[in-house]
């Protein structure tokens, strides 16, 4: 039985849009501190994946919430296993990225997933990665970080990730154009040559990131926004190491310690 009088385990909340680096940064911060890690986006992805598998309308929040409650979700090393099936790769597909932000708009889904997220808060501490970790789920987090980056840079990271991590995936369009600039020129170059080339062209990735940002930032429930007391880090021109170092410095300033 948990001790109701014990202080709750400390939380570092790391929020931000897709491609801001929060997944990688959160994992590195959690392992540096020896704390638990919550990838809350994976939960929304799992619900979208399961909904699509079972032919559920992604606008039907009540059915999706019911479905979420029946899923058996397990972590096995780096793999995510849902009802006995390894979905680690499947939930990272572009159609699931879009579907997850669709299901994330449904209040019943957010309520169902919130309980799962709260149950992850355990000693020695939790690094929670998402969109509303600081604003809604863990408003008492000891450190709130909002990571951001330009949409072009985030699309470029996703493009590289697709090339590196998904062998066999068809990636269209030159990274040269995307990488040569982190502002508007990259998008225009990509669009000019490959605009309608396919869902993995740089231009299509940029468009998908912008559409997801728009949905996440403007939805009625738990919109993506920095908490009033969050520190914002623009990672556009920063290395992962530099961002991790900065978050760990903030953690140290707040007296948050690594597990012994
Ligand atoms: O972080 P990730 O890109 O995996 O999240 C997928 C989607 O899940 C986001 O676009 C967002 O719509 C939703 N999400 C959310 N709240 C969270 C985490 C993710 O609404 N805390």
PDB file of C-alpha atoms and ligand atoms in Angstrom:
ATOM      1  CA  UNK A   1       0.000   0.000   0.000  1.00  0.00           C
ATOM      2  CA  UNK A   2       1.511   3.393  -0.925  1.00  0.00           C
ATOM      3  CA  UNK A   3       2.043   5.680   2.057  1.00  0.00           C
ATOM      4  CA  UNK A   4      -0.499   8.481   1.571  1.00  0.00           C
ATOM      5  CA  UNK A   5       1.482  10.786   3.856  1.00  0.00           C
ATOM      6  CA  UNK A   6       4.779  10.383   1.959  1.00  0.00           C
ATOM      7  CA  UNK A   7       5.662  13.311  -0.331  1.00  0.00           C
ATOM      8  CA  UNK A   8       4.935  12.533  -3.977  1.00  0.00           C
ATOM      9  CA  UNK A   9       7.969  11.591  -6.061  1.00  0.00           C
ATOM     10  CA  UNK A  10       9.456  14.600  -7.886  1.00  0.00           C
ATOM     11  CA  UNK A  11       8.577  15.159 -11.540  1.00  0.00           C
ATOM     12  CA  UNK A  12      10.468  16.869 -14.343  1.00  0.00           C
ATOM     13  CA  UNK A  13       7.906  17.739 -17.027  1.00  0.00           C
ATOM     14  CA  UNK A  14       9.259  18.155 -20.548  1.00  0.00           C
ATOM     15  CA  UNK A  15       6.669  19.396 -23.037  1.00  0.00           C
ATOM     16  CA  UNK A  16       6.901  20.604 -26.601  1.00  0.00           C
ATOM     17  CA  UNK A  17       5.834  20.005 -30.181  1.00  0.00           C
ATOM     18  CA  UNK A  18       6.787  16.931 -32.197  1.00  0.00           C
ATOM     19  CA  UNK A  19      10.422  16.986 -33.288  1.00  0.00           C
ATOM     20  CA  UNK A  20      11.519  19.436 -30.601  1.00  0.00           C
ATOM     21  CA  UNK A  21      13.829  16.727 -29.254  1.00  0.00           C
ATOM     22  CA  UNK A  22      11.863  16.081 -26.084  1.00  0.00           C
ATOM     23  CA  UNK A  23      11.742  12.276 -26.522  1.00  0.00           C
ATOM     24  CA  UNK A  24      15.510  11.919 -26.786  1.00  0.00           C
ATOM     25  CA  UNK A  25      16.203  14.595 -24.183  1.00  0.00           C
ATOM     26  CA  UNK A  26      13.720  13.104 -21.708  1.00  0.00           C
ATOM     27  CA  UNK A  27      15.273   9.636 -22.095  1.00  0.00           C
ATOM     28  CA  UNK A  28      18.763  10.995 -21.544  1.00  0.00           C
ATOM     29  CA  UNK A  29      17.736  13.092 -18.528  1.00  0.00           C
ATOM     30  CA  UNK A  30      15.902  10.127 -16.977  1.00  0.00           C
ATOM     31  CA  UNK A  31      18.884   7.845 -17.399  1.00  0.00           C
ATOM     32  CA  UNK A  32      21.326  10.484 -16.079  1.00  0.00           C
ATOM     33  CA  UNK A  33      19.203  10.818 -12.926  1.00  0.00           C
ATOM     34  CA  UNK A  34      18.227   7.140 -12.673  1.00  0.00           C
ATOM     35  CA  UNK A  35      14.546   8.185 -12.717  1.00  0.00           C
ATOM     36  CA  UNK A  36      11.518   6.628 -14.414  1.00  0.00           C
ATOM     37  CA  UNK A  37      10.462   7.825 -17.850  1.00  0.00           C
ATOM     38  CA  UNK A  38       6.946   8.479 -19.134  1.00  0.00           C
ATOM     39  CA  UNK A  39       6.506   8.890 -22.900  1.00  0.00           C
ATOM     40  CA  UNK A  40       2.913  10.079 -22.796  1.00  0.00           C
ATOM     41  CA  UNK A  41       2.790  10.574 -26.580  1.00  0.00           C
ATOM     42  CA  UNK A  42       3.261   6.817 -27.001  1.00  0.00           C
ATOM     43  CA  UNK A  43      -0.028   6.279 -25.128  1.00  0.00           C
ATOM     44  CA  UNK A  44      -1.942   8.510 -27.572  1.00  0.00           C
ATOM     45  CA  UNK A  45      -0.206   6.742 -30.449  1.00  0.00           C
ATOM     46  CA  UNK A  46      -1.207   3.348 -29.054  1.00  0.00           C
ATOM     47  CA  UNK A  47      -4.854   4.400 -28.808  1.00  0.00           C
ATOM     48  CA  UNK A  48      -4.773   5.686 -32.411  1.00  0.00           C
ATOM     49  CA  UNK A  49      -3.101   2.489 -33.603  1.00  0.00           C
ATOM     50  CA  UNK A  50      -5.567   0.251 -31.745  1.00  0.00           C
ATOM     51  CA  UNK A  51      -8.526   2.326 -32.962  1.00  0.00           C
ATOM     52  CA  UNK A  52      -7.430   2.045 -36.579  1.00  0.00           C
ATOM     53  CA  UNK A  53      -6.748  -1.705 -36.201  1.00  0.00           C
ATOM     54  CA  UNK A  54     -10.268  -2.244 -34.913  1.00  0.00           C
ATOM     55  CA  UNK A  55     -11.993   0.106 -37.322  1.00  0.00           C
ATOM     56  CA  UNK A  56     -13.021   2.612 -34.625  1.00  0.00           C
ATOM     57  CA  UNK A  57     -13.820   6.129 -35.817  1.00  0.00           C
ATOM     58  CA  UNK A  58     -11.023   8.326 -34.404  1.00  0.00           C
ATOM     59  CA  UNK A  59     -13.586  11.035 -33.650  1.00  0.00           C
ATOM     60  CA  UNK A  60     -15.517   8.685 -31.338  1.00  0.00           C
ATOM     61  CA  UNK A  61     -13.953   9.650 -28.010  1.00  0.00           C
ATOM     62  CA  UNK A  62     -16.196   7.463 -25.855  1.00  0.00           C
ATOM     63  CA  UNK A  63     -15.377   4.273 -27.796  1.00  0.00           C
ATOM     64  CA  UNK A  64     -11.689   5.115 -27.903  1.00  0.00           C
ATOM     65  CA  UNK A  65     -11.605   5.711 -24.151  1.00  0.00           C
ATOM     66  CA  UNK A  66     -13.337   2.378 -23.606  1.00  0.00           C
ATOM     67  CA  UNK A  67     -10.841   0.718 -25.927  1.00  0.00           C
ATOM     68  CA  UNK A  68      -7.913   2.366 -24.079  1.00  0.00           C
ATOM     69  CA  UNK A  69      -9.156   0.830 -20.833  1.00  0.00           C
ATOM     70  CA  UNK A  70      -9.069  -2.690 -22.292  1.00  0.00           C
ATOM     71  CA  UNK A  71      -5.551  -2.564 -23.743  1.00  0.00           C
ATOM     72  CA  UNK A  72      -2.713  -4.393 -22.062  1.00  0.00           C
ATOM     73  CA  UNK A  73       0.321  -2.150 -22.529  1.00  0.00           C
ATOM     74  CA  UNK A  74       3.770  -3.389 -21.556  1.00  0.00           C
ATOM     75  CA  UNK A  75       7.316  -2.167 -21.957  1.00  0.00           C
ATOM     76  CA  UNK A  76       9.889  -4.834 -22.736  1.00  0.00           C
ATOM     77  CA  UNK A  77      13.327  -3.209 -22.883  1.00  0.00           C
ATOM     78  CA  UNK A  78      12.912  -0.586 -25.609  1.00  0.00           C
ATOM     79  CA  UNK A  79       9.931  -2.377 -27.130  1.00  0.00           C
ATOM     80  CA  UNK A  80       6.293  -1.428 -26.576  1.00  0.00           C
ATOM     81  CA  UNK A  81       3.986  -4.422 -26.542  1.00  0.00           C
ATOM     82  CA  UNK A  82       0.215  -4.027 -26.816  1.00  0.00           C
ATOM     83  CA  UNK A  83      -1.966  -7.078 -26.280  1.00  0.00           C
ATOM     84  CA  UNK A  84       1.067  -9.253 -26.964  1.00  0.00           C
ATOM     85  CA  UNK A  85       2.000  -7.489 -30.217  1.00  0.00           C
ATOM     86  CA  UNK A  86       5.211  -5.477 -30.626  1.00  0.00           C
ATOM     87  CA  UNK A  87       4.018  -2.072 -31.883  1.00  0.00           C
ATOM     88  CA  UNK A  88       7.270  -0.146 -31.365  1.00  0.00           C
ATOM     89  CA  UNK A  89       7.719   0.666 -35.056  1.00  0.00           C
ATOM     90  CA  UNK A  90       4.056   0.676 -36.052  1.00  0.00           C
ATOM     91  CA  UNK A  91       3.109   3.529 -33.697  1.00  0.00           C
ATOM     92  CA  UNK A  92       5.808   5.797 -35.191  1.00  0.00           C
ATOM     93  CA  UNK A  93       4.295   5.726 -38.705  1.00  0.00           C
ATOM     94  CA  UNK A  94       3.180   9.081 -40.098  1.00  0.00           C
ATOM     95  CA  UNK A  95      -0.494   8.036 -40.264  1.00  0.00           C
ATOM     96  CA  UNK A  96      -0.345   7.239 -36.542  1.00  0.00           C
ATOM     97  CA  UNK A  97       1.289  10.620 -35.814  1.00  0.00           C
ATOM     98  CA  UNK A  98      -1.681  12.288 -37.482  1.00  0.00           C
ATOM     99  CA  UNK A  99      -4.184   9.878 -35.880  1.00  0.00           C
ATOM    100  CA  UNK A 100      -2.741  10.380 -32.405  1.00  0.00           C
ATOM    101  CA  UNK A 101      -3.343  14.118 -32.499  1.00  0.00           C
ATOM    102  CA  UNK A 102      -6.876  13.373 -33.675  1.00  0.00           C
ATOM    103  CA  UNK A 103      -7.599  11.048 -30.723  1.00  0.00           C
ATOM    104  CA  UNK A 104      -5.812  13.439 -28.331  1.00  0.00           C
ATOM    105  CA  UNK A 105      -8.552  16.015 -28.950  1.00  0.00           C
ATOM    106  CA  UNK A 106     -11.167  13.744 -27.393  1.00  0.00           C
ATOM    107  CA  UNK A 107     -11.741  14.572 -23.687  1.00  0.00           C
ATOM    108  CA  UNK A 108     -12.736  10.978 -22.716  1.00  0.00           C
ATOM    109  CA  UNK A 109      -9.451   9.692 -24.136  1.00  0.00           C
ATOM    110  CA  UNK A 110      -7.472  12.250 -22.146  1.00  0.00           C
ATOM    111  CA  UNK A 111      -9.299  11.288 -18.958  1.00  0.00           C
ATOM    112  CA  UNK A 112      -8.617   7.572 -19.545  1.00  0.00           C
ATOM    113  CA  UNK A 113      -4.916   8.138 -20.231  1.00  0.00           C
ATOM    114  CA  UNK A 114      -4.435  10.567 -17.378  1.00  0.00           C
ATOM    115  CA  UNK A 115      -4.908   7.861 -14.762  1.00  0.00           C
ATOM    116  CA  UNK A 116      -2.248   5.729 -16.473  1.00  0.00           C
ATOM    117  CA  UNK A 117       0.143   8.687 -16.519  1.00  0.00           C
ATOM    118  CA  UNK A 118      -0.368   9.523 -12.842  1.00  0.00           C
ATOM    119  CA  UNK A 119       0.350   5.917 -11.883  1.00  0.00           C
ATOM    120  CA  UNK A 120       3.844   6.254 -13.376  1.00  0.00           C
ATOM    121  CA  UNK A 121       4.881   8.739 -10.679  1.00  0.00           C
ATOM    122  CA  UNK A 122       7.115   6.668  -8.437  1.00  0.00           C
ATOM    123  CA  UNK A 123      10.317   7.201  -6.432  1.00  0.00           C
ATOM    124  CA  UNK A 124      13.017   8.200  -7.008  1.00  0.00           C
ATOM    125  CA  UNK A 125      11.359  10.475  -9.616  1.00  0.00           C
ATOM    126  CA  UNK A 126       9.706  10.729 -13.015  1.00  0.00           C
ATOM    127  CA  UNK A 127      10.698  12.486 -16.215  1.00  0.00           C
ATOM    128  CA  UNK A 128       7.427  13.014 -18.073  1.00  0.00           C
ATOM    129  CA  UNK A 129       7.471  13.825 -21.781  1.00  0.00           C
ATOM    130  CA  UNK A 130       4.404  15.184 -23.581  1.00  0.00           C
ATOM    131  CA  UNK A 131       2.256  18.184 -24.405  1.00  0.00           C
ATOM    132  CA  UNK A 132       0.404  18.833 -21.150  1.00  0.00           C
ATOM    133  CA  UNK A 133       2.679  17.278 -18.537  1.00  0.00           C
ATOM    134  CA  UNK A 134       3.362  20.630 -16.834  1.00  0.00           C
ATOM    135  CA  UNK A 135       0.014  22.296 -17.454  1.00  0.00           C
ATOM    136  CA  UNK A 136      -2.452  19.513 -16.636  1.00  0.00           C
ATOM    137  CA  UNK A 137      -1.104  16.131 -15.552  1.00  0.00           C
ATOM    138  CA  UNK A 138       1.702  17.170 -13.166  1.00  0.00           C
ATOM    139  CA  UNK A 139       1.046  20.856 -12.376  1.00  0.00           C
ATOM    140  CA  UNK A 140       3.208  20.469  -9.250  1.00  0.00           C
ATOM    141  CA  UNK A 141       6.258  19.303 -11.249  1.00  0.00           C
ATOM    142  CA  UNK A 142       9.512  20.459  -9.634  1.00  0.00           C
ATOM    143  CA  UNK A 143      10.917  21.482 -13.007  1.00  0.00           C
ATOM    144  CA  UNK A 144       8.899  22.385 -16.113  1.00  0.00           C
ATOM    145  CA  UNK A 145      10.703  22.588 -19.413  1.00  0.00           C
ATOM    146  CA  UNK A 146       9.191  23.589 -22.755  1.00  0.00           C
ATOM    147  CA  UNK A 147      11.329  22.540 -25.717  1.00  0.00           C
ATOM    148  CA  UNK A 148      10.706  24.220 -29.042  1.00  0.00           C
ATOM    149  CA  UNK A 149      12.311  24.389 -32.492  1.00  0.00           C
ATOM    150  CA  UNK A 150      11.339  25.851 -35.853  1.00  0.00           C
ATOM    151  CA  UNK A 151       8.921  23.715 -37.886  1.00  0.00           C
ATOM    152  CA  UNK A 152      11.535  23.440 -40.655  1.00  0.00           C
ATOM    153  CA  UNK A 153      14.168  22.096 -38.283  1.00  0.00           C
ATOM    154  CA  UNK A 154      11.684  19.631 -36.810  1.00  0.00           C
ATOM    155  CA  UNK A 155      10.722  18.369 -40.282  1.00  0.00           C
ATOM    156  CA  UNK A 156      14.398  17.993 -41.132  1.00  0.00           C
ATOM    157  CA  UNK A 157      14.984  15.919 -37.969  1.00  0.00           C
ATOM    158  CA  UNK A 158      12.039  13.695 -38.806  1.00  0.00           C
ATOM    159  CA  UNK A 159      13.337  13.268 -42.345  1.00  0.00           C
ATOM    160  CA  UNK A 160      16.756  12.199 -41.063  1.00  0.00           C
ATOM    161  CA  UNK A 161      15.141   9.887 -38.530  1.00  0.00           C
ATOM    162  CA  UNK A 162      13.164   8.179 -41.292  1.00  0.00           C
ATOM    163  CA  UNK A 163      16.339   7.688 -43.301  1.00  0.00           C
ATOM    164  CA  UNK A 164      18.299   6.371 -40.316  1.00  0.00           C
ATOM    165  CA  UNK A 165      15.794   4.278 -38.453  1.00  0.00           C
ATOM    166  CA  UNK A 166      13.333   2.757 -40.838  1.00  0.00           C
ATOM    167  CA  UNK A 167      15.170   0.590 -43.320  1.00  0.00           C
ATOM    168  CA  UNK A 168      13.137   0.105 -46.444  1.00  0.00           C
ATOM    169  CA  UNK A 169      11.049   3.212 -45.918  1.00  0.00           C
ATOM    170  CA  UNK A 170      10.688   5.304 -49.053  1.00  0.00           C
ATOM    171  CA  UNK A 171      11.943   8.805 -48.351  1.00  0.00           C
ATOM    172  CA  UNK A 172      11.510  11.332 -51.118  1.00  0.00           C
ATOM    173  CA  UNK A 173      13.240  14.608 -51.738  1.00  0.00           C
ATOM    174  CA  UNK A 174      16.767  15.788 -51.026  1.00  0.00           C
ATOM    175  CA  UNK A 175      17.904  16.265 -47.448  1.00  0.00           C
ATOM    176  CA  UNK A 176      20.516  18.659 -48.905  1.00  0.00           C
ATOM    177  CA  UNK A 177      17.774  21.200 -49.455  1.00  0.00           C
ATOM    178  CA  UNK A 178      16.253  20.610 -46.065  1.00  0.00           C
ATOM    179  CA  UNK A 179      19.582  20.770 -44.262  1.00  0.00           C
ATOM    180  CA  UNK A 180      21.049  23.725 -46.077  1.00  0.00           C
ATOM    181  CA  UNK A 181      18.928  26.164 -44.115  1.00  0.00           C
ATOM    182  CA  UNK A 182      16.814  25.926 -41.016  1.00  0.00           C
ATOM    183  CA  UNK A 183      14.382  28.546 -42.202  1.00  0.00           C
ATOM    184  CA  UNK A 184      11.894  29.057 -45.028  1.00  0.00           C
ATOM    185  CA  UNK A 185      14.222  28.407 -47.959  1.00  0.00           C
ATOM    186  CA  UNK A 186      14.498  24.748 -47.108  1.00  0.00           C
ATOM    187  CA  UNK A 187      10.773  24.227 -47.301  1.00  0.00           C
ATOM    188  CA  UNK A 188      10.463  26.014 -50.588  1.00  0.00           C
ATOM    189  CA  UNK A 189      13.291  24.033 -52.149  1.00  0.00           C
ATOM    190  CA  UNK A 190      11.728  20.755 -50.979  1.00  0.00           C
ATOM    191  CA  UNK A 191       8.271  21.718 -52.131  1.00  0.00           C
ATOM    192  CA  UNK A 192       9.441  22.901 -55.520  1.00  0.00           C
ATOM    193  CA  UNK A 193      10.929  19.585 -56.452  1.00  0.00           C
ATOM    194  CA  UNK A 194       8.948  17.084 -54.487  1.00  0.00           C
ATOM    195  CA  UNK A 195       5.835  18.751 -53.152  1.00  0.00           C
ATOM    196  CA  UNK A 196       3.394  16.014 -54.025  1.00  0.00           C
ATOM    197  CA  UNK A 197       6.012  13.266 -54.252  1.00  0.00           C
ATOM    198  CA  UNK A 198       4.805  11.241 -51.284  1.00  0.00           C
ATOM    199  CA  UNK A 199       4.033  11.287 -47.592  1.00  0.00           C
ATOM    200  CA  UNK A 200       7.727  11.059 -46.696  1.00  0.00           C
ATOM    201  CA  UNK A 201       8.984  13.956 -48.800  1.00  0.00           C
ATOM    202  CA  UNK A 202      10.484  16.784 -46.784  1.00  0.00           C
ATOM    203  CA  UNK A 203       7.654  19.042 -47.921  1.00  0.00           C
ATOM    204  CA  UNK A 204       5.013  16.529 -46.857  1.00  0.00           C
ATOM    205  CA  UNK A 205       6.689  16.029 -43.464  1.00  0.00           C
ATOM    206  CA  UNK A 206       6.774  19.794 -42.933  1.00  0.00           C
ATOM    207  CA  UNK A 207       3.126  20.076 -43.859  1.00  0.00           C
ATOM    208  CA  UNK A 208       2.201  17.217 -41.529  1.00  0.00           C
ATOM    209  CA  UNK A 209       4.183  18.770 -38.637  1.00  0.00           C
ATOM    210  CA  UNK A 210       2.460  22.117 -39.171  1.00  0.00           C
ATOM    211  CA  UNK A 211      -0.986  20.510 -39.285  1.00  0.00           C
ATOM    212  CA  UNK A 212      -0.272  18.542 -36.086  1.00  0.00           C
ATOM    213  CA  UNK A 213       1.051  21.678 -34.348  1.00  0.00           C
ATOM    214  CA  UNK A 214      -2.093  23.527 -35.301  1.00  0.00           C
ATOM    215  CA  UNK A 215      -4.351  20.739 -33.948  1.00  0.00           C
ATOM    216  CA  UNK A 216      -2.316  20.368 -30.749  1.00  0.00           C
ATOM    217  CA  UNK A 217      -2.095  24.095 -30.032  1.00  0.00           C
ATOM    218  CA  UNK A 218      -5.696  25.040 -30.766  1.00  0.00           C
ATOM    219  CA  UNK A 219      -7.663  22.137 -29.300  1.00  0.00           C
ATOM    220  CA  UNK A 220     -10.130  22.900 -26.544  1.00  0.00           C
ATOM    221  CA  UNK A 221      -8.729  20.431 -23.998  1.00  0.00           C
ATOM    222  CA  UNK A 222      -5.122  20.494 -22.780  1.00  0.00           C
ATOM    223  CA  UNK A 223      -3.707  22.512 -25.689  1.00  0.00           C
ATOM    224  CA  UNK A 224       0.028  22.492 -26.240  1.00  0.00           C
ATOM    225  CA  UNK A 225       1.440  25.574 -24.527  1.00  0.00           C
ATOM    226  CA  UNK A 226       4.214  26.342 -22.064  1.00  0.00           C
ATOM    227  CA  UNK A 227       3.188  26.458 -18.409  1.00  0.00           C
ATOM    228  CA  UNK A 228       3.461  29.940 -16.899  1.00  0.00           C
ATOM    229  CA  UNK A 229       6.377  28.766 -14.748  1.00  0.00           C
ATOM    230  CA  UNK A 230       8.165  26.722 -17.443  1.00  0.00           C
ATOM    231  CA  UNK A 231      11.637  27.419 -18.800  1.00  0.00           C
ATOM    232  CA  UNK A 232      11.585  27.460 -22.602  1.00  0.00           C
ATOM    233  CA  UNK A 233      14.575  26.165 -24.550  1.00  0.00           C
ATOM    234  CA  UNK A 234      14.716  26.753 -28.306  1.00  0.00           C
ATOM    235  CA  UNK A 235      16.619  23.720 -29.598  1.00  0.00           C
ATOM    236  CA  UNK A 236      16.708  24.796 -33.272  1.00  0.00           C
ATOM    237  CA  UNK A 237      20.453  25.389 -33.238  1.00  0.00           C
ATOM    238  CA  UNK A 238      21.413  23.224 -30.269  1.00  0.00           C
ATOM    239  CA  UNK A 239      22.879  19.723 -30.060  1.00  0.00           C
ATOM    240  CA  UNK A 240      21.095  17.090 -27.981  1.00  0.00           C
ATOM    241  CA  UNK A 241      24.053  17.079 -25.562  1.00  0.00           C
ATOM    242  CA  UNK A 242      23.718  20.820 -25.028  1.00  0.00           C
ATOM    243  CA  UNK A 243      19.965  20.575 -24.353  1.00  0.00           C
ATOM    244  CA  UNK A 244      20.421  17.650 -21.937  1.00  0.00           C
ATOM    245  CA  UNK A 245      23.164  19.611 -20.154  1.00  0.00           C
ATOM    246  CA  UNK A 246      20.895  22.638 -19.798  1.00  0.00           C
ATOM    247  CA  UNK A 247      17.980  20.598 -18.413  1.00  0.00           C
ATOM    248  CA  UNK A 248      20.291  18.869 -15.931  1.00  0.00           C
ATOM    249  CA  UNK A 249      21.632  22.259 -14.819  1.00  0.00           C
ATOM    250  CA  UNK A 250      18.083  23.474 -14.144  1.00  0.00           C
ATOM    251  CA  UNK A 251      17.417  20.226 -12.253  1.00  0.00           C
ATOM    252  CA  UNK A 252      20.497  20.746 -10.106  1.00  0.00           C
ATOM    253  CA  UNK A 253      19.487  24.350  -9.382  1.00  0.00           C
ATOM    254  CA  UNK A 254      16.187  23.010  -8.052  1.00  0.00           C
ATOM    255  CA  UNK A 255      17.901  20.457  -5.868  1.00  0.00           C
ATOM    256  CA  UNK A 256      16.732  17.474  -7.931  1.00  0.00           C
ATOM    257  CA  UNK A 257      19.163  14.662  -7.412  1.00  0.00           C
ATOM    258  CA  UNK A 258      20.160  11.491  -9.167  1.00  0.00           C
ATOM    259  CA  UNK A 259      19.051   8.243  -7.549  1.00  0.00           C
ATOM    260  CA  UNK A 260      21.757   6.618  -5.429  1.00  0.00           C
TER     261      UNK A 260
HETATM  262  O1  LIG B   1       4.955  13.111 -28.532  1.00  0.00           O
HETATM  263  P1  LIG B   1       4.326  12.428 -29.698  1.00  0.00           P
HETATM  264  O2  LIG B   1       4.633  13.066 -31.018  1.00  0.00           O
HETATM  265  O3  LIG B   1       4.612  10.963 -29.737  1.00  0.00           O
HETATM  266  O4  LIG B   1       2.753  12.580 -29.459  1.00  0.00           O
HETATM  267  C1  LIG B   1       1.810  12.152 -30.406  1.00  0.00           C
HETATM  268  C2  LIG B   1       0.538  12.983 -30.279  1.00  0.00           C
HETATM  269  O5  LIG B   1      -0.095  12.694 -29.035  1.00  0.00           O
HETATM  270  C3  LIG B   1       0.745  14.487 -30.276  1.00  0.00           C
HETATM  271  O6  LIG B   1       0.677  15.066 -31.569  1.00  0.00           O
HETATM  272  C4  LIG B   1      -0.394  15.000 -29.431  1.00  0.00           C
HETATM  273  O7  LIG B   1      -1.536  15.244 -30.203  1.00  0.00           O
HETATM  274  C5  LIG B   1      -0.693  13.852 -28.508  1.00  0.00           C
HETATM  275  N1  LIG B   1      -0.205  14.078 -27.149  1.00  0.00           N
HETATM  276  C6  LIG B   1      -1.001  14.808 -26.291  1.00  0.00           C
HETATM  277  N2  LIG B   1      -0.637  14.966 -24.996  1.00  0.00           N
HETATM  278  C7  LIG B   1       0.505  14.438 -24.545  1.00  0.00           C
HETATM  279  C8  LIG B   1       1.358  13.720 -25.414  1.00  0.00           C
HETATM  280  C9  LIG B   1       0.975  13.569 -26.719  1.00  0.00           C
HETATM  281  O8  LIG B   1      -2.039  15.324 -26.696  1.00  0.00           O
HETATM  282  N3  LIG B   1       0.827  14.598 -23.264  1.00  0.00           N
END
